[in-house]
Amino acid sequence: QVQLVESGGGVVQPGRSLRLSCVASGFIFSNYAVHWVRQAPGKGLEWVASISYDGGNKYYADSVKGRFTISRDNSKITVYLQMNSLRAEDTALYYCARGGGWYFFDHWGQGALVTVSS
Amino acid sequence: QSALTQPPSASGSPGQSVTISCTGTSSDVDDYNYVSWYQQHPGKAPKLMIYEVTKRPSGVPDRFSGSKSGNTASLTVSGLQAEDEADYYCTSYAGTNNYVFGTGTKVTVL
């Protein structure tokens, strides 16, 4: 079955960096786009970034543009989210999600918690 | 991009129907037939319930249905069951490879 497992979360000081990973299984990874979506504690969902099946196209929410970088290694069936210059408002549970088509998210991981605090 | 507007809460008795609205703008919901809906139980990851306004993934009960009129999309849950109690989020493609989520609705089964 389709599975996505995030890792790399933790507590980090403002201004520092963190890299999340999302390892996939149960499907042909190189055929699908992958997205990152986050959820601040007690809040709603917010789209963060997307990457096309081959890594050739990458898109970001305005709130993270210039600070976050999405990438993928299809040989390692993994998508990454490099987060730099972290702010308190980046504190959230970060989910990776498979793109069922380009316009929706059909399978989700369990999330990686990122806490930005001094 | 502002979040899509959903009512904070909705409720119904078992067997009844509940409809959740999702209001956007001419730049998202009204402009694209790419509205999807997600169910999220406490402490769990979201689950896709409806995509492309009206389509149901395999395994989602046909009690769940979606529709759209102008800049407002709707999710209807018919024949409410206890396990339908959850938070529900809509999302819409908003052009230029952006996505906007709704504010979320907590559905309570009375």
JSON list of N, CA and C in Angstrom, two decimals, chain B residues 18-66:
[
{"chain": "B", "resi": 18, "resn": "VAL", "atom": "N", "xyz": [-25.53, 16.53, 6.46]},
{"chain": "B", "resi": 18, "resn": "VAL", "atom": "CA", "xyz": [-24.92, 17.81, 6.79]},
{"chain": "B", "resi": 18, "resn": "VAL", "atom": "C", "xyz": [-24.17, 18.29, 5.55]},
{"chain": "B", "resi": 19, "resn": "THR", "atom": "N", "xyz": [-24.26, 19.59, 5.29]},
{"chain": "B", "resi": 19, "resn": "THR", "atom": "CA", "xyz": [-23.57, 20.18, 4.15]},
{"chain": "B", "resi": 19, "resn": "THR", "atom": "C", "xyz": [-22.63, 21.27, 4.63]},
{"chain": "B", "resi": 20, "resn": "ILE", "atom": "N", "xyz": [-21.40, 21.22, 4.15]},
{"chain": "B", "resi": 20, "resn": "ILE", "atom": "CA", "xyz": [-20.37, 22.19, 4.52]},
{"chain": "B", "resi": 20, "resn": "ILE", "atom": "C", "xyz": [-20.05, 23.04, 3.29]},
{"chain": "B", "resi": 21, "resn": "SER", "atom": "N", "xyz": [-20.07, 24.34, 3.46]},
{"chain": "B", "resi": 21, "resn": "SER", "atom": "CA", "xyz": [-19.74, 25.23, 2.35]},
{"chain": "B", "resi": 21, "resn": "SER", "atom": "C", "xyz": [-18.27, 25.65, 2.39]},
{"chain": "B", "resi": 22, "resn": "CYS", "atom": "N", "xyz": [-17.80, 26.07, 1.24]},
{"chain": "B", "resi": 22, "resn": "CYS", "atom": "CA", "xyz": [-16.41, 26.48, 1.08]},
{"chain": "B", "resi": 22, "resn": "CYS", "atom": "C", "xyz": [-16.40, 27.62, 0.06]},
{"chain": "B", "resi": 23, "resn": "THR", "atom": "N", "xyz": [-16.25, 28.84, 0.56]},
{"chain": "B", "resi": 23, "resn": "THR", "atom": "CA", "xyz": [-16.38, 30.00, -0.30]},
{"chain": "B", "resi": 23, "resn": "THR", "atom": "C", "xyz": [-15.03, 30.61, -0.63]},
{"chain": "B", "resi": 24, "resn": "GLY", "atom": "N", "xyz": [-14.80, 30.77, -1.92]},
{"chain": "B", "resi": 24, "resn": "GLY", "atom": "CA", "xyz": [-13.57, 31.35, -2.39]},
{"chain": "B", "resi": 24, "resn": "GLY", "atom": "C", "xyz": [-13.82, 32.59, -3.21]},
{"chain": "B", "resi": 25, "resn": "THR", "atom": "N", "xyz": [-13.02, 32.74, -4.26]},
{"chain": "B", "resi": 25, "resn": "THR", "atom": "CA", "xyz": [-13.12, 33.92, -5.10]},
{"chain": "B", "resi": 25, "resn": "THR", "atom": "C", "xyz": [-13.07, 33.54, -6.58]},
{"chain": "B", "resi": 26, "resn": "SER", "atom": "N", "xyz": [-13.11, 34.54, -7.43]},
{"chain": "B", "resi": 26, "resn": "SER", "atom": "CA", "xyz": [-13.02, 34.30, -8.87]},
{"chain": "B", "resi": 26, "resn": "SER", "atom": "C", "xyz": [-11.64, 33.81, -9.29]},
{"chain": "B", "resi": 27, "resn": "SER", "atom": "N", "xyz": [-10.68, 33.86, -8.36]},
{"chain": "B", "resi": 27, "resn": "SER", "atom": "CA", "xyz": [-9.31, 33.45, -8.68]},
{"chain": "B", "resi": 27, "resn": "SER", "atom": "C", "xyz": [-9.02, 32.00, -8.29]},
{"chain": "B", "resi": 28, "resn": "ASP", "atom": "N", "xyz": [-9.96, 31.39, -7.59]},
{"chain": "B", "resi": 28, "resn": "ASP", "atom": "CA", "xyz": [-9.71, 30.01, -7.18]},
{"chain": "B", "resi": 28, "resn": "ASP", "atom": "C", "xyz": [-10.93, 29.13, -7.43]},
{"chain": "B", "resi": 29, "resn": "VAL", "atom": "N", "xyz": [-11.85, 29.04, -6.47]},
{"chain": "B", "resi": 29, "resn": "VAL", "atom": "CA", "xyz": [-12.98, 28.11, -6.60]},
{"chain": "B", "resi": 29, "resn": "VAL", "atom": "C", "xyz": [-13.77, 28.36, -7.88]},
{"chain": "B", "resi": 30, "resn": "ASP", "atom": "N", "xyz": [-14.05, 29.63, -8.17]},
{"chain": "B", "resi": 30, "resn": "ASP", "atom": "CA", "xyz": [-14.88, 29.95, -9.33]},
{"chain": "B", "resi": 30, "resn": "ASP", "atom": "C", "xyz": [-14.15, 29.69, -10.65]},
{"chain": "B", "resi": 31, "resn": "ASP", "atom": "N", "xyz": [-12.82, 29.73, -10.61]},
{"chain": "B", "resi": 31, "resn": "ASP", "atom": "CA", "xyz": [-12.05, 29.68, -11.86]},
{"chain": "B", "resi": 31, "resn": "ASP", "atom": "C", "xyz": [-11.60, 28.27, -12.25]},
{"chain": "B", "resi": 32, "resn": "TYR", "atom": "N", "xyz": [-11.62, 27.35, -11.30]},
{"chain": "B", "resi": 32, "resn": "TYR", "atom": "CA", "xyz": [-11.09, 26.01, -11.56]},
{"chain": "B", "resi": 32, "resn": "TYR", "atom": "C", "xyz": [-12.00, 24.93, -10.99]},
{"chain": "B", "resi": 33, "resn": "ASN", "atom": "N", "xyz": [-12.11, 23.84, -11.70]},
{"chain": "B", "resi": 33, "resn": "ASN", "atom": "CA", "xyz": [-12.84, 22.68, -11.17]},
{"chain": "B", "resi": 33, "resn": "ASN", "atom": "C", "xyz": [-11.86, 21.74, -10.46]},
{"chain": "B", "resi": 34, "resn": "TYR", "atom": "N", "xyz": [-11.07, 22.34, -9.58]},
{"chain": "B", "resi": 34, "resn": "TYR", "atom": "CA", "xyz": [-10.05, 21.58, -8.85]},
{"chain": "B", "resi": 34, "resn": "TYR", "atom": "C", "xyz": [-10.22, 21.78, -7.35]},
{"chain": "B", "resi": 35, "resn": "VAL", "atom": "N", "xyz": [-11.45, 21.59, -6.88]},
{"chain": "B", "resi": 35, "resn": "VAL", "atom": "CA", "xyz": [-11.73, 21.63, -5.45]},
{"chain": "B", "resi": 35, "resn": "VAL", "atom": "C", "xyz": [-11.66, 20.21, -4.90]},
{"chain": "B", "resi": 36, "resn": "SER", "atom": "N", "xyz": [-10.97, 20.05, -3.79]},
{"chain": "B", "resi": 36, "resn": "SER", "atom": "CA", "xyz": [-10.92, 18.75, -3.11]},
{"chain": "B", "resi": 36, "resn": "SER", "atom": "C", "xyz": [-11.25, 18.93, -1.64]},
{"chain": "B", "resi": 37, "resn": "TRP", "atom": "N", "xyz": [-11.64, 17.84, -1.01]},
{"chain": "B", "resi": 37, "resn": "TRP", "atom": "CA", "xyz": [-12.05, 17.86, 0.39]},
{"chain": "B", "resi": 37, "resn": "TRP", "atom": "C", "xyz": [-11.29, 16.78, 1.16]},
{"chain": "B", "resi": 38, "resn": "TYR", "atom": "N", "xyz": [-10.92, 17.12, 2.41]},
{"chain": "B", "resi": 38, "resn": "TYR", "atom": "CA", "xyz": [-10.14, 16.23, 3.25]},
{"chain": "B", "resi": 38, "resn": "TYR", "atom": "C", "xyz": [-10.79, 16.09, 4.62]},
{"chain": "B", "resi": 39, "resn": "GLN", "atom": "N", "xyz": [-10.79, 14.88, 5.12]},
{"chain": "B", "resi": 39, "resn": "GLN", "atom": "CA", "xyz": [-11.30, 14.57, 6.45]},
{"chain": "B", "resi": 39, "resn": "GLN", "atom": "C", "xyz": [-10.10, 14.36, 7.37]},
{"chain": "B", "resi": 40, "resn": "GLN", "atom": "N", "xyz": [-10.15, 14.94, 8.56]},
{"chain": "B", "resi": 40, "resn": "GLN", "atom": "CA", "xyz": [-9.06, 14.76, 9.51]},
{"chain": "B", "resi": 40, "resn": "GLN", "atom": "C", "xyz": [-9.61, 14.46, 10.90]},
{"chain": "B", "resi": 41, "resn": "HIS", "atom": "N", "xyz": [-9.33, 13.26, 11.38]},
{"chain": "B", "resi": 41, "resn": "HIS", "atom": "CA", "xyz": [-9.67, 12.90, 12.75]},
{"chain": "B", "resi": 41, "resn": "HIS", "atom": "C", "xyz": [-8.57, 13.41, 13.67]},
{"chain": "B", "resi": 42, "resn": "PRO", "atom": "N", "xyz": [-8.88, 13.65, 14.94]},
{"chain": "B", "resi": 42, "resn": "PRO", "atom": "CA", "xyz": [-7.89, 14.19, 15.88]},
{"chain": "B", "resi": 42, "resn": "PRO", "atom": "C", "xyz": [-6.62, 13.35, 15.93]},
{"chain": "B", "resi": 43, "resn": "GLY", "atom": "N", "xyz": [-5.48, 14.02, 15.77]},
{"chain": "B", "resi": 43, "resn": "GLY", "atom": "CA", "xyz": [-4.20, 13.34, 15.85]},
{"chain": "B", "resi": 43, "resn": "GLY", "atom": "C", "xyz": [-3.85, 12.51, 14.63]},
{"chain": "B", "resi": 44, "resn": "LYS", "atom": "N", "xyz": [-4.65, 12.60, 13.59]},
{"chain": "B", "resi": 44, "resn": "LYS", "atom": "CA", "xyz": [-4.42, 11.80, 12.38]},
{"chain": "B", "resi": 44, "resn": "LYS", "atom": "C", "xyz": [-4.11, 12.69, 11.19]},
{"chain": "B", "resi": 45, "resn": "ALA", "atom": "N", "xyz": [-3.56, 12.06, 10.15]},
{"chain": "B", "resi": 45, "resn": "ALA", "atom": "CA", "xyz": [-3.30, 12.78, 8.91]},
{"chain": "B", "resi": 45, "resn": "ALA", "atom": "C", "xyz": [-4.61, 12.99, 8.14]},
{"chain": "B", "resi": 46, "resn": "PRO", "atom": "N", "xyz": [-4.67, 14.02, 7.34]},
{"chain": "B", "resi": 46, "resn": "PRO", "atom": "CA", "xyz": [-5.85, 14.22, 6.48]},
{"chain": "B", "resi": 46, "resn": "PRO", "atom": "C", "xyz": [-6.04, 13.05, 5.52]},
{"chain": "B", "resi": 47, "resn": "LYS", "atom": "N", "xyz": [-7.29, 12.86, 5.11]},
{"chain": "B", "resi": 47, "resn": "LYS", "atom": "CA", "xyz": [-7.64, 11.81, 4.16]},
{"chain": "B", "resi": 47, "resn": "LYS", "atom": "C", "xyz": [-8.47, 12.43, 3.04]},
{"chain": "B", "resi": 48, "resn": "LEU", "atom": "N", "xyz": [-8.10, 12.14, 1.81]},
{"chain": "B", "resi": 48, "resn": "LEU", "atom": "CA", "xyz": [-8.84, 12.65, 0.66]},
{"chain": "B", "resi": 48, "resn": "LEU", "atom": "C", "xyz": [-10.22, 12.03, 0.58]},
{"chain": "B", "resi": 49, "resn": "MET", "atom": "N", "xyz": [-11.25, 12.88, 0.49]},
{"chain": "B", "resi": 49, "resn": "MET", "atom": "CA", "xyz": [-12.63, 12.40, 0.41]},
{"chain": "B", "resi": 49, "resn": "MET", "atom": "C", "xyz": [-13.27, 12.70, -0.95]},
{"chain": "B", "resi": 50, "resn": "ILE", "atom": "N", "xyz": [-12.96, 13.86, -1.51]},
{"chain": "B", "resi": 50, "resn": "ILE", "atom": "CA", "xyz": [-13.51, 14.29, -2.80]},
{"chain": "B", "resi": 50, "resn": "ILE", "atom": "C", "xyz": [-12.41, 15.03, -3.56]},
{"chain": "B", "resi": 51, "resn": "TYR", "atom": "N", "xyz": [-12.31, 14.80, -4.86]},
{"chain": "B", "resi": 51, "resn": "TYR", "atom": "CA", "xyz": [-11.37, 15.57, -5.68]},
{"chain": "B", "resi": 51, "resn": "TYR", "atom": "C", "xyz": [-12.06, 16.03, -6.97]},
{"chain": "B", "resi": 52, "resn": "GLU", "atom": "N", "xyz": [-11.50, 17.06, -7.56]},
{"chain": "B", "resi": 52, "resn": "GLU", "atom": "CA", "xyz": [-12.07, 17.65, -8.78]},
{"chain": "B", "resi": 52, "resn": "GLU", "atom": "C", "xyz": [-13.57, 17.86, -8.63]},
{"chain": "B", "resi": 53, "resn": "VAL", "atom": "N", "xyz": [-13.93, 18.47, -7.55]},
{"chain": "B", "resi": 53, "resn": "VAL", "atom": "CA", "xyz": [-15.29, 18.92, -7.18]},
{"chain": "B", "resi": 53, "resn": "VAL", "atom": "C", "xyz": [-16.23, 17.79, -6.78]},
{"chain": "B", "resi": 54, "resn": "THR", "atom": "N", "xyz": [-16.31, 16.75, -7.63]},
{"chain": "B", "resi": 54, "resn": "THR", "atom": "CA", "xyz": [-17.36, 15.74, -7.43]},
{"chain": "B", "resi": 54, "resn": "THR", "atom": "C", "xyz": [-16.88, 14.30, -7.35]},
{"chain": "B", "resi": 55, "resn": "LYS", "atom": "N", "xyz": [-15.61, 14.05, -7.61]},
{"chain": "B", "resi": 55, "resn": "LYS", "atom": "CA", "xyz": [-15.13, 12.66, -7.73]},
{"chain": "B", "resi": 55, "resn": "LYS", "atom": "C", "xyz": [-14.73, 12.08, -6.38]},
{"chain": "B", "resi": 56, "resn": "ARG", "atom": "N", "xyz": [-15.10, 10.81, -6.18]},
{"chain": "B", "resi": 56, "resn": "ARG", "atom": "CA", "xyz": [-14.76, 10.12, -4.94]},
{"chain": "B", "resi": 56, "resn": "ARG", "atom": "C", "xyz": [-13.67, 9.08, -5.20]},
{"chain": "B", "resi": 57, "resn": "PRO", "atom": "N", "xyz": [-12.61, 9.12, -4.37]},
{"chain": "B", "resi": 57, "resn": "PRO", "atom": "CA", "xyz": [-11.58, 8.06, -4.52]},
{"chain": "B", "resi": 57, "resn": "PRO", "atom": "C", "xyz": [-12.19, 6.72, -4.14]},
{"chain": "B", "resi": 58, "resn": "SER", "atom": "N", "xyz": [-11.60, 5.66, -4.63]},
{"chain": "B", "resi": 58, "resn": "SER", "atom": "CA", "xyz": [-12.10, 4.33, -4.26]},
{"chain": "B", "resi": 58, "resn": "SER", "atom": "C", "xyz": [-11.95, 4.15, -2.75]},
{"chain": "B", "resi": 59, "resn": "GLY", "atom": "N", "xyz": [-12.96, 3.55, -2.17]},
{"chain": "B", "resi": 59, "resn": "GLY", "atom": "CA", "xyz": [-12.95, 3.31, -0.74]},
{"chain": "B", "resi": 59, "resn": "GLY", "atom": "C", "xyz": [-13.69, 4.36, 0.07]},
{"chain": "B", "resi": 60, "resn": "VAL", "atom": "N", "xyz": [-13.96, 5.50, -0.51]},
{"chain": "B", "resi": 60, "resn": "VAL", "atom": "CA", "xyz": [-14.74, 6.54, 0.18]},
{"chain": "B", "resi": 60, "resn": "VAL", "atom": "C", "xyz": [-16.23, 6.24, -0.03]},
{"chain": "B", "resi": 61, "resn": "PRO", "atom": "N", "xyz": [-17.00, 6.17, 1.05]},
{"chain": "B", "resi": 61, "resn": "PRO", "atom": "CA", "xyz": [-18.43, 5.83, 0.91]},
{"chain": "B", "resi": 61, "resn": "PRO", "atom": "C", "xyz": [-19.17, 6.84, 0.03]},
{"chain": "B", "resi": 62, "resn": "ASP", "atom": "N", "xyz": [-20.17, 6.35, -0.68]},
{"chain": "B", "resi": 62, "resn": "ASP", "atom": "CA", "xyz": [-20.94, 7.25, -1.55]},
{"chain": "B", "resi": 62, "resn": "ASP", "atom": "C", "xyz": [-21.86, 8.17, -0.76]},
{"chain": "B", "resi": 63, "resn": "ARG", "atom": "N", "xyz": [-21.79, 8.09, 0.56]},
{"chain": "B", "resi": 63, "resn": "ARG", "atom": "CA", "xyz": [-22.51, 9.06, 1.40]},
{"chain": "B", "resi": 63, "resn": "ARG", "atom": "C", "xyz": [-21.87, 10.46, 1.29]},
{"chain": "B", "resi": 64, "resn": "PHE", "atom": "N", "xyz": [-20.64, 10.48, 0.82]},
{"chain": "B", "resi": 64, "resn": "PHE", "atom": "CA", "xyz": [-19.93, 11.74, 0.65]},
{"chain": "B", "resi": 64, "resn": "PHE", "atom": "C", "xyz": [-20.06, 12.21, -0.80]},
{"chain": "B", "resi": 65, "resn": "SER", "atom": "N", "xyz": [-20.49, 13.46, -0.96]},
{"chain": "B", "resi": 65, "resn": "SER", "atom": "CA", "xyz": [-20.62, 13.99, -2.31]},
{"chain": "B", "resi": 65, "resn": "SER", "atom": "C", "xyz": [-20.22, 15.45, -2.34]},
{"chain": "B", "resi": 66, "resn": "GLY", "atom": "N", "xyz": [-19.76, 15.90, -3.50]},
{"chain": "B", "resi": 66, "resn": "GLY", "atom": "CA", "xyz": [-19.31, 17.28, -3.64]},
{"chain": "B", "resi": 66, "resn": "GLY", "atom": "C", "xyz": [-20.01, 17.98, -4.78]}
]
